[in-house]
Coordinates of C-alpha atoms and ligand atoms in Angstrom, one line a residue:
X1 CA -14.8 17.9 -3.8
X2 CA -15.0 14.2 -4.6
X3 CA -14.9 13.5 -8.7
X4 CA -17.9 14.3 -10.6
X5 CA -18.7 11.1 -12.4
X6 CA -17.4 11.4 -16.4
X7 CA -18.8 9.4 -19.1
X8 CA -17.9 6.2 -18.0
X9 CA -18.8 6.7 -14.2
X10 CA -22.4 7.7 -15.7
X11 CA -23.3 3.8 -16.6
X12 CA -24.3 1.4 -14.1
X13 CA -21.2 -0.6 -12.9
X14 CA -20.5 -3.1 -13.3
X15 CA -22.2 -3.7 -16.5
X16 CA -21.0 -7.1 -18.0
X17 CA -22.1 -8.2 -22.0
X18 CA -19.1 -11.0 -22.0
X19 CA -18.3 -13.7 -20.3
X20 CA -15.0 -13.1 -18.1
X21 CA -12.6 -13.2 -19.5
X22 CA -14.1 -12.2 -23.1
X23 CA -13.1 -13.4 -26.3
X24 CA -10.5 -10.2 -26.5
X25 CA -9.2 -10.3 -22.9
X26 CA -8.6 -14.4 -24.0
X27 CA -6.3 -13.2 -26.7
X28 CA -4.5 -10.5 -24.8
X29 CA -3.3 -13.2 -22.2
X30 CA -2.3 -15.6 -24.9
X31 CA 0.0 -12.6 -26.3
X32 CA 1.2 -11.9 -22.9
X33 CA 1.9 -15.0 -21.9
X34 CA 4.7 -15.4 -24.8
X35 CA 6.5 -12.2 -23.7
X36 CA 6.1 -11.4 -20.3
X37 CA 8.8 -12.7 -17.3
X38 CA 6.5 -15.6 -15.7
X39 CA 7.1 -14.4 -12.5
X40 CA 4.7 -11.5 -12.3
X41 CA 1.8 -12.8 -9.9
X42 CA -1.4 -12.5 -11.9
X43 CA -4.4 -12.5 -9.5
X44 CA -7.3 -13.2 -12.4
X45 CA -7.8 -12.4 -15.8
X46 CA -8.6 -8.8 -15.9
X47 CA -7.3 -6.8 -18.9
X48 CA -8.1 -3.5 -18.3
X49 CA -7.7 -0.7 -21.2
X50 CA -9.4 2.2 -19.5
X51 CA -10.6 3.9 -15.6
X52 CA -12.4 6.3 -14.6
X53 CA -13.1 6.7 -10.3
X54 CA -14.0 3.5 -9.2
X55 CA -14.7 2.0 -13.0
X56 CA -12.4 -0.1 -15.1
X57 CA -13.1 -1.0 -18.7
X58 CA -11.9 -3.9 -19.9
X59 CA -10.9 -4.8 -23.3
X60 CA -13.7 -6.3 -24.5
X61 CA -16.0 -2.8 -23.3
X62 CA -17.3 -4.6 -19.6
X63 CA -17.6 -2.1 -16.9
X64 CA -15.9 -3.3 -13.4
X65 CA -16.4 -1.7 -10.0
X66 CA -12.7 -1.2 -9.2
X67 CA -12.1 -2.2 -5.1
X68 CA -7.8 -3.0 -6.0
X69 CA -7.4 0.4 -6.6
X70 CA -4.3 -1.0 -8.7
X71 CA -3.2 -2.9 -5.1
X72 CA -4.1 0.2 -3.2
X73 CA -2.3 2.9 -5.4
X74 CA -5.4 5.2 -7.2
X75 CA -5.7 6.9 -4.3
X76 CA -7.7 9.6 -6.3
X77 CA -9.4 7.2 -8.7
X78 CA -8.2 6.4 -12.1
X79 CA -7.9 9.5 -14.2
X80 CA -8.9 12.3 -11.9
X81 CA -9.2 15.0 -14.7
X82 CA -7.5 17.5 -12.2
X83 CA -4.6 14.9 -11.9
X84 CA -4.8 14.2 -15.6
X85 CA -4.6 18.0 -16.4
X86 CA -1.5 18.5 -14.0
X87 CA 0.2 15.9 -15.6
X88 CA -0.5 16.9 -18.6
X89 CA 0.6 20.4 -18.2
X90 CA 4.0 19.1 -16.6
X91 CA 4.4 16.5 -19.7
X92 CA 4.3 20.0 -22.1
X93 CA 7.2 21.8 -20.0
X94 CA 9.9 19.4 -18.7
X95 CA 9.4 15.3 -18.4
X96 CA 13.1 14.6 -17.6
X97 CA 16.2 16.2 -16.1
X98 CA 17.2 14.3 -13.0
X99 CA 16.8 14.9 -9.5
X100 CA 21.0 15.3 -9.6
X101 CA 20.3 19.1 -10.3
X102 CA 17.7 21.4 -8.9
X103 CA 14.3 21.2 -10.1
X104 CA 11.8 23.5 -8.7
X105 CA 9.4 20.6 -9.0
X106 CA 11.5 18.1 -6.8
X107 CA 11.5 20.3 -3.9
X108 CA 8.4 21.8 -4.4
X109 CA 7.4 18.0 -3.9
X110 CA 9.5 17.2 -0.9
X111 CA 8.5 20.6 0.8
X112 CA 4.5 19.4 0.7
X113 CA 5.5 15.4 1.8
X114 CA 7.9 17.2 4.9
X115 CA 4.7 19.6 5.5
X116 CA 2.4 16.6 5.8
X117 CA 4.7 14.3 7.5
X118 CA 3.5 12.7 11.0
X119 CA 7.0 14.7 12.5
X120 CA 7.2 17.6 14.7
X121 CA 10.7 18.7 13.7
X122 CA 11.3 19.6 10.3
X123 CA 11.8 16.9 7.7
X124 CA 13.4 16.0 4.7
X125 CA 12.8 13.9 1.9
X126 CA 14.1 12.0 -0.4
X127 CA 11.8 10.6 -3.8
X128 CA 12.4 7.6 -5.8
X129 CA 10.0 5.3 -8.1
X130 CA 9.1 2.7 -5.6
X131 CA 7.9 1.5 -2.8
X132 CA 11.0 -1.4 -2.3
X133 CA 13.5 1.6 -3.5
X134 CA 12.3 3.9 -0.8
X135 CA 12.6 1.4 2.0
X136 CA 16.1 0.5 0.8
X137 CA 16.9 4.3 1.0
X138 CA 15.4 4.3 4.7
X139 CA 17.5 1.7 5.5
X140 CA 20.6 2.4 4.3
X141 CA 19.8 6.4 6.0
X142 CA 19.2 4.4 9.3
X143 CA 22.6 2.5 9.1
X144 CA 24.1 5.1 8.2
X145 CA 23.1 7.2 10.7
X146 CA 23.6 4.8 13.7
X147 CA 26.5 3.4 12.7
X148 CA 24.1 0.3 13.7
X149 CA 24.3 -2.7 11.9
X150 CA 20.9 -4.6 12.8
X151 CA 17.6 -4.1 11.8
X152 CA 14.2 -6.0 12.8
X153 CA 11.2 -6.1 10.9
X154 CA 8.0 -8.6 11.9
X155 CA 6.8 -11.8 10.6
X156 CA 4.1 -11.6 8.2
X157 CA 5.6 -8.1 6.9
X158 CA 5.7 -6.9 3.0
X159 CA 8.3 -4.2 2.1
X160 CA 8.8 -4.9 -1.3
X161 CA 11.0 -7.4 -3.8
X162 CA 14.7 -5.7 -3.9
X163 CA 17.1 -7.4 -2.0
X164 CA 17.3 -5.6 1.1
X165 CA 13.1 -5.1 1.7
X166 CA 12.7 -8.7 0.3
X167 CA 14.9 -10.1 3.0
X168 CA 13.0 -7.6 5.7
X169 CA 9.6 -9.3 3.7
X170 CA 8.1 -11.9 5.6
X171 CA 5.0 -12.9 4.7
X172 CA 5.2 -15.8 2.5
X173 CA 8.3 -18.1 1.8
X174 CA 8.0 -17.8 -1.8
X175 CA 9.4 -14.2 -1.9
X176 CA 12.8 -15.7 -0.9
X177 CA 12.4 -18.9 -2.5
X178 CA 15.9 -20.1 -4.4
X179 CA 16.8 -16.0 -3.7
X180 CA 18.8 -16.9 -0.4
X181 CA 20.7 -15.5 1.1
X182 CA 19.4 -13.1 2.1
X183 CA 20.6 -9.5 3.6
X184 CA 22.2 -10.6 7.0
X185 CA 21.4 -8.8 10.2
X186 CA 17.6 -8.6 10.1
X187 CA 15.4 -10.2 13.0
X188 CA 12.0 -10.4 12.4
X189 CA 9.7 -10.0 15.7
X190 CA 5.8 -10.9 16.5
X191 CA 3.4 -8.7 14.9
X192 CA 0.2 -7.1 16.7
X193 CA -0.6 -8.0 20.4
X194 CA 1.4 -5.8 23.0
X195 CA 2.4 -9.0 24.6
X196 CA 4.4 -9.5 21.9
X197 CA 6.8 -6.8 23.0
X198 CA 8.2 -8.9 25.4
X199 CA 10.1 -10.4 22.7
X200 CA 12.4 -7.8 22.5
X201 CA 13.6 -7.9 25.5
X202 CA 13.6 -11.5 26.3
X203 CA 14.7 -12.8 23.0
X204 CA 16.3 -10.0 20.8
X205 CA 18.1 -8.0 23.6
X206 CA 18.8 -10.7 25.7
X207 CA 19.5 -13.6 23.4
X208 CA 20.0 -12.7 19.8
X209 CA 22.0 -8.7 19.9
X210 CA 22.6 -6.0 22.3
X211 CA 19.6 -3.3 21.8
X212 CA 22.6 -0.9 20.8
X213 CA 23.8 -2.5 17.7
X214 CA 20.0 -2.0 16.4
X215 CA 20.1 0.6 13.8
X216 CA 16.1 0.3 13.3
X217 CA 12.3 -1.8 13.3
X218 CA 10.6 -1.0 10.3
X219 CA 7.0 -1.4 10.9
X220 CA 3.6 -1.6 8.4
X221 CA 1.5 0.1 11.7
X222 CA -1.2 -1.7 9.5
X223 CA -0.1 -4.8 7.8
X224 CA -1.1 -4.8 4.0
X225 CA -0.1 -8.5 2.3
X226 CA 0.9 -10.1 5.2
X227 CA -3.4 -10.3 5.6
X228 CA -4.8 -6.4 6.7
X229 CA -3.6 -7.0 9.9
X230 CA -4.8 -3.8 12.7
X231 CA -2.3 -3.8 15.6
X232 CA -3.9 -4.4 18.9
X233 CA -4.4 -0.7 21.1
X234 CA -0.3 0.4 22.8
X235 CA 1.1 -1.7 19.9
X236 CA 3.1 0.7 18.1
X237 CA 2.9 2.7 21.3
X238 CA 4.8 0.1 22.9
X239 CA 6.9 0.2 19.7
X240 CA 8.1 3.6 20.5
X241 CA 8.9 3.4 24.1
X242 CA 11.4 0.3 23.2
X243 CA 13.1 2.7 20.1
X244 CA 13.2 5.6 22.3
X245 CA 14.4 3.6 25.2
X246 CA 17.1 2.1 23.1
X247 CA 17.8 4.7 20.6
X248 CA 16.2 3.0 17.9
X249 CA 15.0 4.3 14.9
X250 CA 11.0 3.7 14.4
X251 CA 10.4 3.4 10.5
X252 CA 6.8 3.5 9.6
X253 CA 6.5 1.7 6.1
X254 CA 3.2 3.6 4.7
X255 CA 3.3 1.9 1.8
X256 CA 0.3 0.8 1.0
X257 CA -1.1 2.0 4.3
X258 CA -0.6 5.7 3.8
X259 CA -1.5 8.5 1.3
X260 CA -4.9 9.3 3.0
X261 CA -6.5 5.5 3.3
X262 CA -7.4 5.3 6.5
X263 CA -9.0 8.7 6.8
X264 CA -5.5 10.3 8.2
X265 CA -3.1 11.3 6.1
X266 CA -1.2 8.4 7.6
X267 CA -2.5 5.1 9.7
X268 CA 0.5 5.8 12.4
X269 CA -1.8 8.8 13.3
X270 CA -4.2 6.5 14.6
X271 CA -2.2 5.9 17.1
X272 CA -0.8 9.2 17.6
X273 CA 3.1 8.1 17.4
X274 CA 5.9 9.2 15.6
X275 CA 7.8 7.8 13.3
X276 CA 11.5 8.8 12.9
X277 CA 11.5 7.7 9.2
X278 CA 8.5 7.8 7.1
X279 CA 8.3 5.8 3.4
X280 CA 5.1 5.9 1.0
X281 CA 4.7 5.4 -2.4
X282 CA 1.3 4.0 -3.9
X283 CA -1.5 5.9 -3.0
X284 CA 0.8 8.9 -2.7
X285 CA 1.0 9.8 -6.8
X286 CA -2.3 8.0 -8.3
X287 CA -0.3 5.5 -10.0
X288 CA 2.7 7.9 -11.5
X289 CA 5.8 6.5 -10.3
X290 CA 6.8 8.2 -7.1
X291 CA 8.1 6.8 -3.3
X292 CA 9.6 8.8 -1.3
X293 CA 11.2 8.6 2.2
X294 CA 10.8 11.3 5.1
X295 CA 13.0 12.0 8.2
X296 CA 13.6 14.5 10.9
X297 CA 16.2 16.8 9.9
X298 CA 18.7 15.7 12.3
X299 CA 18.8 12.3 11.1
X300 CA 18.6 13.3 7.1
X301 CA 21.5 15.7 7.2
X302 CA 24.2 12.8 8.8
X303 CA 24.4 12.5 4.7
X304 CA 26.6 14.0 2.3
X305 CA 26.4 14.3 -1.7
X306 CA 26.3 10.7 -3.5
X307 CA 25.5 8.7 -0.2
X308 CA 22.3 8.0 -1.9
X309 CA 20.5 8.8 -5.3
X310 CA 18.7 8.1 -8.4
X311 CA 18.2 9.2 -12.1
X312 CA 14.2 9.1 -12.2
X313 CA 13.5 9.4 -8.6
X314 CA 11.5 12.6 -8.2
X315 CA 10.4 12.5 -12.1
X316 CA 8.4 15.5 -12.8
X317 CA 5.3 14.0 -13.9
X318 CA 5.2 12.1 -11.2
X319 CA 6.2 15.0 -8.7
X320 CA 2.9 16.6 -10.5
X321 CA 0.5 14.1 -9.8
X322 CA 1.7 13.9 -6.5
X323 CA 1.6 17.5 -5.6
X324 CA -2.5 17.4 -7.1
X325 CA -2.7 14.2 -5.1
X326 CA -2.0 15.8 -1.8
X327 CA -4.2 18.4 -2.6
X328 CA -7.5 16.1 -3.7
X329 CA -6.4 14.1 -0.4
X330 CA -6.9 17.1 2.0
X331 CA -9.2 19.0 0.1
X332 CA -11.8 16.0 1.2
X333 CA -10.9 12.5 0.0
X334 CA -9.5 11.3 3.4
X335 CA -13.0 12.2 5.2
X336 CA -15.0 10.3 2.5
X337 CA -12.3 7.4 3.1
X338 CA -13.6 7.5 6.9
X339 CA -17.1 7.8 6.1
X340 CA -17.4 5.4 3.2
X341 CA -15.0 3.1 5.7
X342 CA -17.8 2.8 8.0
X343 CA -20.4 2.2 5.0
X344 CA -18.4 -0.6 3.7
X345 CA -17.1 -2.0 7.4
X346 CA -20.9 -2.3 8.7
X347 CA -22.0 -3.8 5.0
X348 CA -19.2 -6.6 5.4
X349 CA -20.0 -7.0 9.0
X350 CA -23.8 -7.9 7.7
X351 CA -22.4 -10.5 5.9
X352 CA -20.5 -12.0 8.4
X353 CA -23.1 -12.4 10.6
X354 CA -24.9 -14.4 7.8
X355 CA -22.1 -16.5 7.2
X356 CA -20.6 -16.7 10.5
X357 CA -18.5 -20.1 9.7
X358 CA -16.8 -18.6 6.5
X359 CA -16.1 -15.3 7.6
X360 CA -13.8 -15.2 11.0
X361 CA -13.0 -11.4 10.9
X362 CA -14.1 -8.4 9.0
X363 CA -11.1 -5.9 10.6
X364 CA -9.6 -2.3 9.5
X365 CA -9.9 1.5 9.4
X366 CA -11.2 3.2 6.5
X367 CA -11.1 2.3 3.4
X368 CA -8.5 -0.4 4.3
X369 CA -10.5 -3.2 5.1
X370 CA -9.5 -7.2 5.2
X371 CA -12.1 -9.8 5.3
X372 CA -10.6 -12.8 6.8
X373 CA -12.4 -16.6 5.5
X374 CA -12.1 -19.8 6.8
X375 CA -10.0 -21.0 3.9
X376 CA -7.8 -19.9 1.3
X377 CA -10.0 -21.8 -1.1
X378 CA -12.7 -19.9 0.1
X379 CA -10.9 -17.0 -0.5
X380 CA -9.9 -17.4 -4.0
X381 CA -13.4 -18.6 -4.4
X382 CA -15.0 -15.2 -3.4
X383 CA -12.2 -13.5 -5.6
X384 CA -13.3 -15.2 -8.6
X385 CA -17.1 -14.8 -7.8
X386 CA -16.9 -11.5 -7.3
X387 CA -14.8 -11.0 -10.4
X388 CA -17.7 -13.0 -12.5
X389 CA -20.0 -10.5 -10.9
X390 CA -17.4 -7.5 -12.1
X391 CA -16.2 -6.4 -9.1
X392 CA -12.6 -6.2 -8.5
X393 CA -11.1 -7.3 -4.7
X394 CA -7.6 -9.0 -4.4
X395 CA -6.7 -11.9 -1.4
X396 CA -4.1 -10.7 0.8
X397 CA -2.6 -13.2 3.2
X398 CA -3.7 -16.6 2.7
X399 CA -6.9 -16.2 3.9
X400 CA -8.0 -12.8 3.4
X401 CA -10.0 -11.0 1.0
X402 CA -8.6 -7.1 0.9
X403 CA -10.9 -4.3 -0.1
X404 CA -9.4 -1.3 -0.9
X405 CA -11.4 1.3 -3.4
X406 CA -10.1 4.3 -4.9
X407 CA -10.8 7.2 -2.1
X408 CA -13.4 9.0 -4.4
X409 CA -15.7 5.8 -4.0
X410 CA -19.4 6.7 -3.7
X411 CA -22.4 5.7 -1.3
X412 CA -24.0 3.8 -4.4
X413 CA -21.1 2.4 -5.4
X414 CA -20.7 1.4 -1.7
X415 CA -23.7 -0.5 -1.8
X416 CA -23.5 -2.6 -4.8
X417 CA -19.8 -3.4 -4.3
X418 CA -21.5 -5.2 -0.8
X419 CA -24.6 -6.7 -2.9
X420 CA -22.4 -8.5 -5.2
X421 CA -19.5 -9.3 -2.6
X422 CA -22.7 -11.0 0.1
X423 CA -23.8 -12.5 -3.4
X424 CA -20.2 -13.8 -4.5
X425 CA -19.8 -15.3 -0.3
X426 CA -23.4 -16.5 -0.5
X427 CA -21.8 -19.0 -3.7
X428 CA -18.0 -19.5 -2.4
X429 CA -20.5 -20.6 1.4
X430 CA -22.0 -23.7 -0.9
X431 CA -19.5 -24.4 -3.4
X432 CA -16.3 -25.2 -1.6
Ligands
PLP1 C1 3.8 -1.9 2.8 C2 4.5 -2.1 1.5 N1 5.8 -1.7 1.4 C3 6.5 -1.8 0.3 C4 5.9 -2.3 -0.9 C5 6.7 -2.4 -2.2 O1 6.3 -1.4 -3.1 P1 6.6 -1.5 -4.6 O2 5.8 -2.7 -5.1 O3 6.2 -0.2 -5.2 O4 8.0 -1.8 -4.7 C6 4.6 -2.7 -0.9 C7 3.9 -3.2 -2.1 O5 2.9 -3.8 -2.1 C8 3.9 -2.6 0.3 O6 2.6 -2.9 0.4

């Protein structure tokens, strides 16, 4: 069930002979730098040319254990061959046509997503490229269908760059910086305790809007960049009662939690609640170019023809690698996600308890794990060390260091990823 390990999975990663950056990964940034738009965020210096699993090669031939994922996306590893081979197989008989006429594909896609969906009643779906495009689709689908013209999202949210997620976005100022202003008519509420659900009754309801004129609260049910933030127990519970209570739609942004992660097929399952839209992207595809957003049939069909579409949304190759996606997911990568989870949780928690006044939290559920420091310098500082050690983790936040493997990670590779992370804090707990 989980990937048999290839040729580059068969060497012991991470297995370093440069310096890091090498002398080729130097050059490649050089070039970039003269071409590229400045304002793609560039963590560190990785220039990778090839993956395999939980393994990235890098252009000058060092072996990296891989716990981004590509910011949570290769759900399946990089280059499951089965994934590889769909692909490939789809590549030979169609790439293009456009989701404006009928490909078997398309619906074949949305028929598996509806299948999978966290609903009771029947679903639909519609497929784009992105995970920004598919919450601007679920939004305009939830104005549209509620005639409503507010929406509340919750501080220290990320739904994505395009003008209507950025301005539901809240997790650091830059993302609206000289952009304002932004999309009017979105609140953004407290995020995480159920005490905070007061606020929509004291402040929103009774201060700000009338709960009727809410169209919808889009909601991460695990927070990705605002700092892997885990609601508190009868969060999103509480989330639902105040929708259903106020006939407001509940969208679940799955984003980056979704697609199998947490060892469901999505992290609203943890708490057994319902969205009324659903939106994913990422993990969903294994890095082809697919979103999509879900909702009950009721809601979907308030729509008519040219309300909402796209050229590539629903491309074929990436309705193909989706499709094999969802299969590798059920067919036993969510249950390693839970078990290697726990691996990975209780390794991180050993650390913590030897560097109690760096690390203040080691928090998640499966393979969706934030590790919060007691400083963004420290932060960065374990990023780079554990990037000199070659292995691959990304801050999230301010403070937090995220780790987020491909699903198909292994027990060993469990347990060097944590002898090099304890190595990288040990350093980052003297130098800074
Ligand atoms: C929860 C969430 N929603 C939306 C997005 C935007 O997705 P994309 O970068 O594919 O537009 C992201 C990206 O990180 C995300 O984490």
């Amino acid at each position: 069930m989980i990937q048999a390990p290839g040729k580059l999975a068969d060497a012991t990663v991470p297995h370093i002979i440069t310096e890091l950056p090498g002398p080729k990964a130097r050059a490649q940034i050089e070039f970039d730098k003269q071409w590229t738009s400045p304002s793609v965020p560039r963590a560190y210096p990785v220039v990778p040319v090839r993956g395999e699993g939980c393994t990235i090669e890098d252009i000058d031939g060092n072996l990296l254990l891989d716990f981004n994922a590509g910011i949570a996306v290769t759900s399946t590893g990089h280059c499951h061959p089965d994934v590889v081979r769909r692909i490939q197989d789809q590549a030979a008989q169609l790439i293009h046509y456009s989701a404006d006429f009928y490909l078997p594909i398309y619906a074949e896609t949305c028929a598996e997503l509806a299948r999978i969906a966290p609903m009771t009643e029947k679903c639909r779906v519609f497929l784009s490229n992105s995970g920004t495009e598919a919450v601007e689709g679920a939004i305009k689908l939830a104005r549209f269908a509620t005639k409503r013209p507010y929406l509340v999202a919750f501080l220290g949210a990320f739904h994505g760059r395009t003008y209507g997620s950025v301005s539901l976005t809240a997790s650091k100022a830059k993302y609206h910086a000289g952009f304002g202003p932004m999309l009017p008519g979105i609140f953004h509420a407290p995020f995480g305790h159920v005490a905070d659900l007061k606020w929509f009754d004291e402040v929103l309801f009774d201060r700000l809007v009338p709960a009727d004129e809410v169209a919808a609260i889009i909601v991460e049910p695990i927070q990705g960049e605002g700092g892997y933030i885990v609601p508190e127990d009868g969060f999103m519970q509480g989330l639902r009662k105040i929708c259903d209570k106020n006939g407001i739609l509940l969208i679940a942004d799955e984003v980056q939690a979704g697609a199998g992660r947490t060892g469901k097929m999505w992290s609203i399952q943890n708490w057994d609640v319902e969205p009324d839209i659903l939106v994913t992207a990422k993990g969903i595809a294994s890095g082809m170019p697919l979103s999509a957003f879900v909702a009950r049939d009721s809601l979907m069909t308030k729509w008519g023809p040219g309300a909402h579409g796209t050229t590539y949304g629903g491309n074929p190759l990436a309705c193909a690698a989706s499709l094999e996606t969802i299969k590798l997911l059920e067919g036993g990568l969510m249950d390693n996600a839970r078990v290697r989870g726990e691996e990975l949780m209780a390794g991180l928690r050993a650390v913590q308890a030897k560097f109690p006044s760096v690390i203040k939290d080691v928090r998640g559920i499966g393979l969706m794990i934030g590790v919060e420091f007691d400083s963004h310098e420290r932060a960065a500082a374990v990023e780079w060390g554990c990037f000199q050690r070659g292995v691959l983790v990304l801050e999230a936040g301010h403070t937090v260091i995220r780790v987020s493997p491909p699903l198909v990670i292994t027990e060993d590779e469990v347990v060097i990823g944590l002898k090099l992370f304890g190595e990288a804090v040990a350093e980052a707990a003297t130098k800074v």
